[in-house]
Short mmCIF file of C-alpha atoms in Angstrom, two decimals:
data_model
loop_
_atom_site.label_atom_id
_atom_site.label_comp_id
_atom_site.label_asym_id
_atom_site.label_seq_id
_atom_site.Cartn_x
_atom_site.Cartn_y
_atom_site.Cartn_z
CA UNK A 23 0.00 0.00 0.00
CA UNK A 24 1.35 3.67 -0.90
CA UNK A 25 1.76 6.24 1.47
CA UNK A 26 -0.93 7.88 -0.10
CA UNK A 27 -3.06 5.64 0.07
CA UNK A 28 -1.85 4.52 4.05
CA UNK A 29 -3.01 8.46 4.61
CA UNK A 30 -6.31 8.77 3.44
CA UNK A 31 -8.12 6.36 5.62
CA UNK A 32 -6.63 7.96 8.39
CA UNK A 33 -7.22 11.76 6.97
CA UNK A 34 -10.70 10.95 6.70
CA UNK A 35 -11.88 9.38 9.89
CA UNK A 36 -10.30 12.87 11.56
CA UNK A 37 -12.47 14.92 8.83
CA UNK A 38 -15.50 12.91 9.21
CA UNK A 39 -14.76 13.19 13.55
CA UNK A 40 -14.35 17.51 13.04
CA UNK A 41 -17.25 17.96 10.98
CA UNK A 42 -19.44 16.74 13.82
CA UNK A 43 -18.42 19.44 16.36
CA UNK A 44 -16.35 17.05 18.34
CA UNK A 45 -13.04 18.43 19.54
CA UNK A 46 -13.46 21.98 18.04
CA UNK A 47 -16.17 22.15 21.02
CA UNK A 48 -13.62 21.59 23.54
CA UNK A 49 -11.36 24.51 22.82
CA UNK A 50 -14.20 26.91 22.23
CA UNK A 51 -15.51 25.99 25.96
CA UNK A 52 -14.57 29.47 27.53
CA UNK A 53 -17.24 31.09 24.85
CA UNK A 54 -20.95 30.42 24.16
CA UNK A 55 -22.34 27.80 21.87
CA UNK A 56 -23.49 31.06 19.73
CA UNK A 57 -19.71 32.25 19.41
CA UNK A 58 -19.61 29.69 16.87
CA UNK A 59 -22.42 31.48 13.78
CA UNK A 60 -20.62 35.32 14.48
CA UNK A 61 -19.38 37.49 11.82
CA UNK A 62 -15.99 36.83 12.09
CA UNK A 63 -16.39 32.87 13.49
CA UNK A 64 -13.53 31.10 14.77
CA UNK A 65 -9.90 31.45 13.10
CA UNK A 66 -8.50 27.91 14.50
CA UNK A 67 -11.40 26.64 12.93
CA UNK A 68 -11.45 28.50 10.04
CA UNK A 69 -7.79 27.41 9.54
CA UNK A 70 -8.17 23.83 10.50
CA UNK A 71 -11.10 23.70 7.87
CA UNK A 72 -8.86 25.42 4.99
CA UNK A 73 -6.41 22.73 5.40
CA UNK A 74 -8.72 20.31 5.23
CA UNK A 75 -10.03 21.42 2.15
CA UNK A 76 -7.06 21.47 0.40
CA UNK A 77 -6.41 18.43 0.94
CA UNK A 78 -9.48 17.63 -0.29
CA UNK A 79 -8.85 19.06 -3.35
CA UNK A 80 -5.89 17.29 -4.74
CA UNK A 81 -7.38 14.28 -3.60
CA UNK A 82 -10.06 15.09 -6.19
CA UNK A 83 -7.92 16.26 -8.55
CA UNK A 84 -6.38 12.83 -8.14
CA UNK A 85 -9.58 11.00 -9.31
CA UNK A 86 -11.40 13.82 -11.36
CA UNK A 87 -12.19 11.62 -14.10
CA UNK A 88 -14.04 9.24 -11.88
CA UNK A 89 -15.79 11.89 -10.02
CA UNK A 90 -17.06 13.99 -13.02
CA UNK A 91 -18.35 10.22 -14.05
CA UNK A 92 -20.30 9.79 -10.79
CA UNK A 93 -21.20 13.75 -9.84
CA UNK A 94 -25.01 12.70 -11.44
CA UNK A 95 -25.71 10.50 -8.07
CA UNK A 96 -25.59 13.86 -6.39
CA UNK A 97 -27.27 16.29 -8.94
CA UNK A 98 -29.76 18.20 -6.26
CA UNK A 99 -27.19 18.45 -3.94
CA UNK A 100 -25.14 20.30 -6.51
CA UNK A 101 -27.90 22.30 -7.54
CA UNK A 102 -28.49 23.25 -4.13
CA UNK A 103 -25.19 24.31 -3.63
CA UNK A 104 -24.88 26.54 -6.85
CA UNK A 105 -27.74 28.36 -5.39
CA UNK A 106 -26.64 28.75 -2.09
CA UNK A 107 -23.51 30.75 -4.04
CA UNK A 108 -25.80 32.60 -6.51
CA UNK A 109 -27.74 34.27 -2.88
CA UNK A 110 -24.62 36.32 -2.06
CA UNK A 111 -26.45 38.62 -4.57
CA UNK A 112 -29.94 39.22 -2.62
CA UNK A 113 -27.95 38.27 0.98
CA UNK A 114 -28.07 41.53 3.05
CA UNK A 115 -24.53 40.56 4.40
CA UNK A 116 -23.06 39.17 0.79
CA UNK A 117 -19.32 39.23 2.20
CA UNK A 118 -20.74 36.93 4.94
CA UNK A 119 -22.29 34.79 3.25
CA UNK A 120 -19.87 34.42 0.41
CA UNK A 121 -17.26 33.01 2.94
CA UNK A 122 -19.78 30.51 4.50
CA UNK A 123 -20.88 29.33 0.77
CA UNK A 124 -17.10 28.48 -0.27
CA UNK A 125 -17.06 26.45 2.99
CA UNK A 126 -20.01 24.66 2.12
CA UNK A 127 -18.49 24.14 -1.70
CA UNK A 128 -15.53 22.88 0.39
CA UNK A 129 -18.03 20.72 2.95
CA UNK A 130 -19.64 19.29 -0.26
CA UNK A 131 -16.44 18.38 -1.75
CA UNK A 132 -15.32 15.94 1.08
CA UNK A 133 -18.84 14.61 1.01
CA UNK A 134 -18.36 14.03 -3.17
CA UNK A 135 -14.34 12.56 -2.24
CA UNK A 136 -15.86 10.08 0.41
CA UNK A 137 -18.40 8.85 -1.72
CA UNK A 138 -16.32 8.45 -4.84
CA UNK A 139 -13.54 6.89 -3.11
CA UNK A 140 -15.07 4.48 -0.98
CA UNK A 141 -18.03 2.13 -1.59
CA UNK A 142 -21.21 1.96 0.98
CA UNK A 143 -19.74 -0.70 3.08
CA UNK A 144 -16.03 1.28 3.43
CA UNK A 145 -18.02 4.51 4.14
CA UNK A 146 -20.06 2.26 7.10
CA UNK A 147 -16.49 1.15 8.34
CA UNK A 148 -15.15 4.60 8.71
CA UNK A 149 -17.99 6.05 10.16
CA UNK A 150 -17.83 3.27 12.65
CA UNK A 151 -14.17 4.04 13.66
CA UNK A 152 -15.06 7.98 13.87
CA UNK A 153 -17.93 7.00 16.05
CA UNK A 154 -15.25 4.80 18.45
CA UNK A 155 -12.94 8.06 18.50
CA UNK A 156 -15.72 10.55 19.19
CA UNK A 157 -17.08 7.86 22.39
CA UNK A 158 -13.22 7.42 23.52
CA UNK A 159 -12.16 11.12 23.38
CA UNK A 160 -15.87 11.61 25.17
CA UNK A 161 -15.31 8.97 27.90
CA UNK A 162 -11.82 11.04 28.75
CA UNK A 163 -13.43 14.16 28.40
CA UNK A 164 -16.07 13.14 31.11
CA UNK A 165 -12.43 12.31 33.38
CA UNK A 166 -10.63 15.53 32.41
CA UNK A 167 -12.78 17.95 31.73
CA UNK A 168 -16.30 17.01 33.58
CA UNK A 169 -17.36 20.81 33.85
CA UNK A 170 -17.76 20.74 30.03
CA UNK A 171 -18.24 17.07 29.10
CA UNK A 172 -21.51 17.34 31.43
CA UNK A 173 -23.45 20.32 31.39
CA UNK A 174 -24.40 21.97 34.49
CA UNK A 175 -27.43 23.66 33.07
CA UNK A 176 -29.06 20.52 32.38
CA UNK A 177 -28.77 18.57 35.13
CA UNK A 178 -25.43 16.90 34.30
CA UNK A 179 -26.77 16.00 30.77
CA UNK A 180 -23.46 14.63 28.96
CA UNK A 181 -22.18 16.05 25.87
CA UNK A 182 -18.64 14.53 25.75
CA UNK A 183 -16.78 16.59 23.40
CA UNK A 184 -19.73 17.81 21.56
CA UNK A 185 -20.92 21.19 21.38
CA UNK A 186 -24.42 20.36 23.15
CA UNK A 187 -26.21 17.81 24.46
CA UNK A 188 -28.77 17.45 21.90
CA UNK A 189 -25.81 17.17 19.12
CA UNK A 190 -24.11 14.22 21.33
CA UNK A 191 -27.51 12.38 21.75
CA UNK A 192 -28.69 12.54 18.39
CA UNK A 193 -24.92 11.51 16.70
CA UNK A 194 -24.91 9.26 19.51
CA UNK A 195 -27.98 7.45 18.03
CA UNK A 196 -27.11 7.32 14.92
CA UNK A 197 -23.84 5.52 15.96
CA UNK A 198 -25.72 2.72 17.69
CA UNK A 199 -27.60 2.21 14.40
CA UNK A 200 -24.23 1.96 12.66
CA UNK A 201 -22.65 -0.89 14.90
CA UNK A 202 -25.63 -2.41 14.60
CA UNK A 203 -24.87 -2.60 11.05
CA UNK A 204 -21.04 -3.71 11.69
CA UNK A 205 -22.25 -6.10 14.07
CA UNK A 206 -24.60 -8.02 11.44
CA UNK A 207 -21.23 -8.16 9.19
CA UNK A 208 -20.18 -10.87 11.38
CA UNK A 209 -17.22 -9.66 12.05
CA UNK A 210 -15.34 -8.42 15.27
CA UNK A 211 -18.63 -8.96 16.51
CA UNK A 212 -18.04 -8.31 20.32
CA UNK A 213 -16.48 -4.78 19.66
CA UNK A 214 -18.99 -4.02 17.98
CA UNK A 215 -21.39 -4.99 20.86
CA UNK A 216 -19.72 -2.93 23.26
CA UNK A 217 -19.64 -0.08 21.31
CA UNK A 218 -23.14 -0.24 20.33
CA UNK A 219 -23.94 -0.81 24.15
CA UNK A 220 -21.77 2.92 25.69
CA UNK A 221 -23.81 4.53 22.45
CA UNK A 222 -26.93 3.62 23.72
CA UNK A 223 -25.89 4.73 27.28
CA UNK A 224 -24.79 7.91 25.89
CA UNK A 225 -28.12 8.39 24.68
CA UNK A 226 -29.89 8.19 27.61
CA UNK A 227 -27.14 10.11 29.99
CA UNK A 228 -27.25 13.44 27.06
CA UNK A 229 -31.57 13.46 27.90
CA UNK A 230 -32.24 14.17 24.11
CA UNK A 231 -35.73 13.63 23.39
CA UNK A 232 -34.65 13.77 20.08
CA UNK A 233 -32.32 10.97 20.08
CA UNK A 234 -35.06 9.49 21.80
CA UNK A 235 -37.19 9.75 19.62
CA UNK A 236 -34.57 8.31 16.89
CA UNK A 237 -33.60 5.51 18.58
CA UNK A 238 -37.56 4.51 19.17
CA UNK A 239 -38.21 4.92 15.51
CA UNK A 240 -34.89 2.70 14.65
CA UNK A 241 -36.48 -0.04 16.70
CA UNK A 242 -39.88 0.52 15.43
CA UNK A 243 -39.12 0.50 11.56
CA UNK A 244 -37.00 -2.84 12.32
CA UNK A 245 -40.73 -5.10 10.75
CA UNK A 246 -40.70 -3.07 7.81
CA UNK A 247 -37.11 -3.23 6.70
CA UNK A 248 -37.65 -7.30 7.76
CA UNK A 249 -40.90 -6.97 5.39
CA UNK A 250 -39.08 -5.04 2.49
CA UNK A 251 -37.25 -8.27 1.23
CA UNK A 252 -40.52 -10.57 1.34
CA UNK A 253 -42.34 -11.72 -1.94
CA UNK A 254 -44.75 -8.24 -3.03
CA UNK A 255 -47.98 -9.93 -1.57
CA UNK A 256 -46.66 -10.92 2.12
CA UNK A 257 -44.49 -7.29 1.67
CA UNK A 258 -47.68 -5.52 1.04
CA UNK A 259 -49.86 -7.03 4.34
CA UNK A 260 -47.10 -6.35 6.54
CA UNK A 261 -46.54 -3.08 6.09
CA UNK A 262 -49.92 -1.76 5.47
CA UNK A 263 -50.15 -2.98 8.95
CA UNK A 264 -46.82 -1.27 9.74
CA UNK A 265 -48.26 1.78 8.65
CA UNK A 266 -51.93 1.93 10.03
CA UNK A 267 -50.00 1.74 13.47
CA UNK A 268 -47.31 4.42 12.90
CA UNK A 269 -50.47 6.78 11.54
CA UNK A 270 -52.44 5.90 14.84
CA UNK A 271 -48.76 6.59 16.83
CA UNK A 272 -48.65 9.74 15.03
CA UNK A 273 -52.29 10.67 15.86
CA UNK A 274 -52.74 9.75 18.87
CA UNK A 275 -49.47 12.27 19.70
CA UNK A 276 -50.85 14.96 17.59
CA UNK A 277 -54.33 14.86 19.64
CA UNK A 278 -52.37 14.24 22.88
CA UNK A 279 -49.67 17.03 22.15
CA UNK A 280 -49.08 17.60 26.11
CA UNK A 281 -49.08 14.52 27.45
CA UNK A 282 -46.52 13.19 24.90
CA UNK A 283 -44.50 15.99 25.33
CA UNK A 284 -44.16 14.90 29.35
CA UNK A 285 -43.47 11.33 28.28
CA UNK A 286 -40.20 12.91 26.86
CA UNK A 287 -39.18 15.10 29.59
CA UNK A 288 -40.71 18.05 27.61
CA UNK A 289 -43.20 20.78 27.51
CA UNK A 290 -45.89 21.83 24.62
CA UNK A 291 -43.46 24.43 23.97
CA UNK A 292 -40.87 21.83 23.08
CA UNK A 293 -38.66 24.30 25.17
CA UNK A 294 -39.24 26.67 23.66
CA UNK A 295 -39.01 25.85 20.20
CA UNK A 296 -42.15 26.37 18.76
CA UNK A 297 -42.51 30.18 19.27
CA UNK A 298 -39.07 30.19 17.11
CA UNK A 299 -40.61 27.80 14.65
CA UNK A 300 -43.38 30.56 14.46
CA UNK A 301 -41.18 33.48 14.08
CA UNK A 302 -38.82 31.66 11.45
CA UNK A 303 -42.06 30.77 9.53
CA UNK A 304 -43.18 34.12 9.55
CA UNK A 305 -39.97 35.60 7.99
CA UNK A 306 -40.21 33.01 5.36
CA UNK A 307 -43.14 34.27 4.42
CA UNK A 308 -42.07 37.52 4.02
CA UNK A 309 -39.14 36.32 1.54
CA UNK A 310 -40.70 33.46 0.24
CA UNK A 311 -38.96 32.84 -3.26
CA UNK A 312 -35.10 32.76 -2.71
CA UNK A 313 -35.02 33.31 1.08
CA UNK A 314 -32.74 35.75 3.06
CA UNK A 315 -29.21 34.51 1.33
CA UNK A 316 -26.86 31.67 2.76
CA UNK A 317 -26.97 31.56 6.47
CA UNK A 318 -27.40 35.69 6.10
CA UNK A 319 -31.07 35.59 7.94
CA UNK A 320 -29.11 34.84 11.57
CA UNK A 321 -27.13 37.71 11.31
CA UNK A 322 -29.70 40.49 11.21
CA UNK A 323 -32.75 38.84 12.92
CA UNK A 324 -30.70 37.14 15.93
CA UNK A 325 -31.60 39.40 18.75
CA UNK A 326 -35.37 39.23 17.58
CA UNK A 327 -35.37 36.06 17.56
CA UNK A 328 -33.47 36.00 20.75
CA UNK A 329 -36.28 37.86 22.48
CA UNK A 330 -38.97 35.38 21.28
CA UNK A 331 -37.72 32.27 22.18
CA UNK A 332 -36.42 33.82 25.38
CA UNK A 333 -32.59 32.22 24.69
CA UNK A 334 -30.00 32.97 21.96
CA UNK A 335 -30.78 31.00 18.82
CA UNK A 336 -28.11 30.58 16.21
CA UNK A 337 -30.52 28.76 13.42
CA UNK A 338 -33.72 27.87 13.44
CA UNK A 339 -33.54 24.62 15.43
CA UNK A 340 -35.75 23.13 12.21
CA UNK A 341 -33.11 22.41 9.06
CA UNK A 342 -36.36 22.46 6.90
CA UNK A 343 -36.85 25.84 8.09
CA UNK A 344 -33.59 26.90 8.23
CA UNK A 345 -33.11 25.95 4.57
CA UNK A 346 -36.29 27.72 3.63
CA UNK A 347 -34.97 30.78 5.19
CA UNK A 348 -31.85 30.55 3.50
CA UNK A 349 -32.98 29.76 0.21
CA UNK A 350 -36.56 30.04 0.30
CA UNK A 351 -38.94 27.54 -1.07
CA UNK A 352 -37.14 27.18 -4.00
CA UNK A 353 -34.41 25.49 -1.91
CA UNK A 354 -36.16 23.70 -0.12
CA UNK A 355 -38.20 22.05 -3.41
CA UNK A 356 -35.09 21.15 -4.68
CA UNK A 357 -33.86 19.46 -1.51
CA UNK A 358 -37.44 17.77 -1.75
CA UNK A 359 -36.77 16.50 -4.52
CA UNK A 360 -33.15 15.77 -4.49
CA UNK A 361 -33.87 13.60 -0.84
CA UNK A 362 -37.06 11.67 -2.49
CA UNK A 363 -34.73 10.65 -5.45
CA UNK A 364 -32.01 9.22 -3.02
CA UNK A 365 -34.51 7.47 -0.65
CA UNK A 366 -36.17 5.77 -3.35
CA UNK A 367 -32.67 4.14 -4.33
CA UNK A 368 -31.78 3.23 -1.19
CA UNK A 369 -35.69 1.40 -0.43
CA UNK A 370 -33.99 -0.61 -4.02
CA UNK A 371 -31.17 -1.39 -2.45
CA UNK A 372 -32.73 -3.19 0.50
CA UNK A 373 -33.54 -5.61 -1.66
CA UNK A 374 -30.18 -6.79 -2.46
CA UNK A 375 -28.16 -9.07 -0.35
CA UNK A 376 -25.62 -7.67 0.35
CA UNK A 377 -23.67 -6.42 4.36
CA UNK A 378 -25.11 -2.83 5.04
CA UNK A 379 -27.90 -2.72 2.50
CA UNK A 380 -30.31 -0.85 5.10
CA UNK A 381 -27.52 1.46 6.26
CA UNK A 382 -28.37 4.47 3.57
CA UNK A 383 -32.25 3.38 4.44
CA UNK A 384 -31.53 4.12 8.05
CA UNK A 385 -29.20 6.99 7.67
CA UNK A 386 -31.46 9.19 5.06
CA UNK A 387 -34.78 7.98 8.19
CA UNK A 388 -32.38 9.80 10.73
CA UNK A 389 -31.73 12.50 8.69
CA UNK A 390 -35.59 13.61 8.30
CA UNK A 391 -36.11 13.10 12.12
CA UNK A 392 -32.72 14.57 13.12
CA UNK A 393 -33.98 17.93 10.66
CA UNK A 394 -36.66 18.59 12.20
CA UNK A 395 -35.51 19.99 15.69
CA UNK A 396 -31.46 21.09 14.35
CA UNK A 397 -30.25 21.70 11.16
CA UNK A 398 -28.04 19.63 9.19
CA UNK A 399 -29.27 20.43 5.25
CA UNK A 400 -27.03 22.21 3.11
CA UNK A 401 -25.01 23.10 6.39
CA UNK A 402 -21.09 23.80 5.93
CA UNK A 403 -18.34 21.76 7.84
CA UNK A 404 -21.06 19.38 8.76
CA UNK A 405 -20.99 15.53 9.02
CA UNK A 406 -24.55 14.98 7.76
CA UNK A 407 -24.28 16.91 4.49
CA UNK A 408 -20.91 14.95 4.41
CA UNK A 409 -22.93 11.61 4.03
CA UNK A 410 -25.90 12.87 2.47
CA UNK A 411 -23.42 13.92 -0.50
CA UNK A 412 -21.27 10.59 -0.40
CA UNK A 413 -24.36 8.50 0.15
CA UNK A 414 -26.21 9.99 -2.72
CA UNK A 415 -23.39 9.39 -5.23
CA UNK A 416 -22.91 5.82 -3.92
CA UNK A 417 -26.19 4.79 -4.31
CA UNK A 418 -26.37 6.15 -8.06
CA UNK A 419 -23.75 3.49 -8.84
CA UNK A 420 -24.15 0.25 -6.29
CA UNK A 421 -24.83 -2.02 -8.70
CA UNK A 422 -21.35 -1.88 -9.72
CA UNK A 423 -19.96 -2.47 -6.23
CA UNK A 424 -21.87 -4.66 -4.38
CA UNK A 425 -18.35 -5.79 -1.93
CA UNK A 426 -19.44 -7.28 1.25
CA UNK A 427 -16.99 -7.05 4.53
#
């Protein structure tokens, strides 16, 4: 193996782990959470990310003929993206929002790399690894550092070396759906076990109703990925029946806002949350077309916002909203559509037997639910557009690499 090639497995894990928050966190814990969306931002960050980047880009460079080949797995995404660059010309604060649009064209880059260069199943692996780093480095942060791995205004609620709670819970759940994967591979089977157990303890110790939430629908969506690779007829009875109970679930919540709101530890206000929903929604409406510019709405409206919700509010805490007010409904049709187009491949590909067909199935389910209480869509130096991107252009072309473990 070339030194080149010894470095990129390596390189990426450490991408993958800084694009979640992880680490950066820790050496931004003198400041606010909100010190990380000002004007000027972070310049370790801001250098780290650089670096990154281009690194990214000879990497790419290295393979361009392959990835100009498989760019049409992620077509919306690069839609999305061109627009997100063409609103520095209606943003209010263009020079702002040009410099957070070339670090989503670099965000979206790594995602493009990591889905070009490795399959679904190497993708899986590496996430898995970043996911043992980020529960390691948050076990010793716990040790080291317990007055930020465990926040003090919420009751101890662990956040490891995340930037809240609510981000470690929610990546924390997503994790134990991953070793779940790795465990079915058959392989290394008891690490896999352990980590899957300390990711489901982390969920519960960061008290995310969110991850949850997540972690409930996992478990409840298990019959219908069973039912997915029955004959059409058996398929069809199942999860009709599947789906009559998640619509009653769904109902019955809906009718019964308050009380299951209390079942997770919450209030009808979802702490909070919905009076910002309501405010956000309201300026959407107001710029309804093309939005506010990329990530230019925060910027001017913070303080209102600030005094609705009653706490400072960096985005929306809704990435359909937050999207929306970026790039107005146009945006977020083209996400729409761009998301429907990539789910429908990967319901395909649970049909073939091969190790970690449900994983993009799973990821693109935690994706919607993750969205709708923090954003993650279209968001620069951020894992989930990372493997929205890569799984989008992997799934585009799996019939070619069908490798098992």
């Amino acid at each position: 193996m070339s030194m080149g090639r010894a470095f990129e497995k390596p390189f990426t894990v450490i991408a993958l782990l800084l694009s979640t928050g992880a680490i950066s966190s820790v050496w931004l814990l003198e400041t606010n959470v909100s010190s990380l969306d000002t004007t000027e931002g972070d310049v370790r960050g801001q250098l780290l990310w650089t670096a990154i980047y281009i690194v990214v880009l000879f990497l790419c460079m290295s393979m361009f003929r392959t990835i100009i080949h498989r760019l049409s797995g992620a077509r919306w995404q690069l839609y999305l993206v061109a627009l997100a660059v063409t609103s520095v010309a209606w943003s209010a604060i263009p020079d702002y929002s040009l410099r957070r649009a070339a670090a989503l064209m670099g965000t979206t880059a790594l995602g493009v790399y990591f889905g070009v260069r490795y399959s679904l199943i190497e993708q899986l692996k590496l996430i898995g690894w970043m996911f043992a780093l980020s529960i390691a480095f948050s076990i010793m942060a716990v040790v080291v550092i317990p007055d930020f791995a465990l926040m003090p205004d919420y009751d101890g609620a662990f956040r490891g070396v995340f930037n809240h709670k609510n981000t470690a819970g929610t990546l924390m759940a997503l994790a134990l759906a991953v070793f779940f994967q790795l465990y079915l591979a058959g392989k290394r089977r008891l690490l896999y076990a352990v980590l899957a157990g300390l990711a489901g303890i982390l969920v519960i110790l960061s008290h995310s109703a969110t991850a949850v939430v997540i972690v409930a629908v996992f478990v409840a969506a298990a019959p219908a990925c069973w039912a997915l690779r029955l004959p059409r007829r058996q398929a069809f009875v199942i999860l009709a029946a599947w789906f009559s109970a998640l619509l009653a679930s769904v109902g019955w919540a809906l009718v019964n806002f308050d009380e299951a709101a209390a079942v997770l530890g919450r209030n009808a206000t979802l702490t909070g949350r919905t009076g910002l929903w309501q405010f956000a929604f309201s300026a959407v409406m107001k710029r309804p077309v093309f939005g506010y510019g990329y990530e230019g709405f925060w910027q001017i409206y913070g303080e209102d916002a600030k005094a609705v919700a009653g706490w400072v509010a960096p985005h929306a805490h809704n990435g359909y909203l937050q999207l929306t007010l970026n790039l107005g409904f146009v945006g977020l049709v083209m996400f729409v559509l761009g998301y429907i187009r990539v789910f429908r491949q990967a319901l395909r590909l649970t049909k073939q037997q091969i190790t970690g067909a449900y994983w993009p199935l799973l990821f693109l389910s935690f994706f919607a639910i993750y969205s709708i209480t923090l954003p993650g869509i279209l968001e620069r130096n951020n894992f989930l557009w990372i493997v929205f991107v890569a799984v989008s252009i992997s799934l585009d072309g799996f019939c070619d690499r069908t490798e098992v473990l």
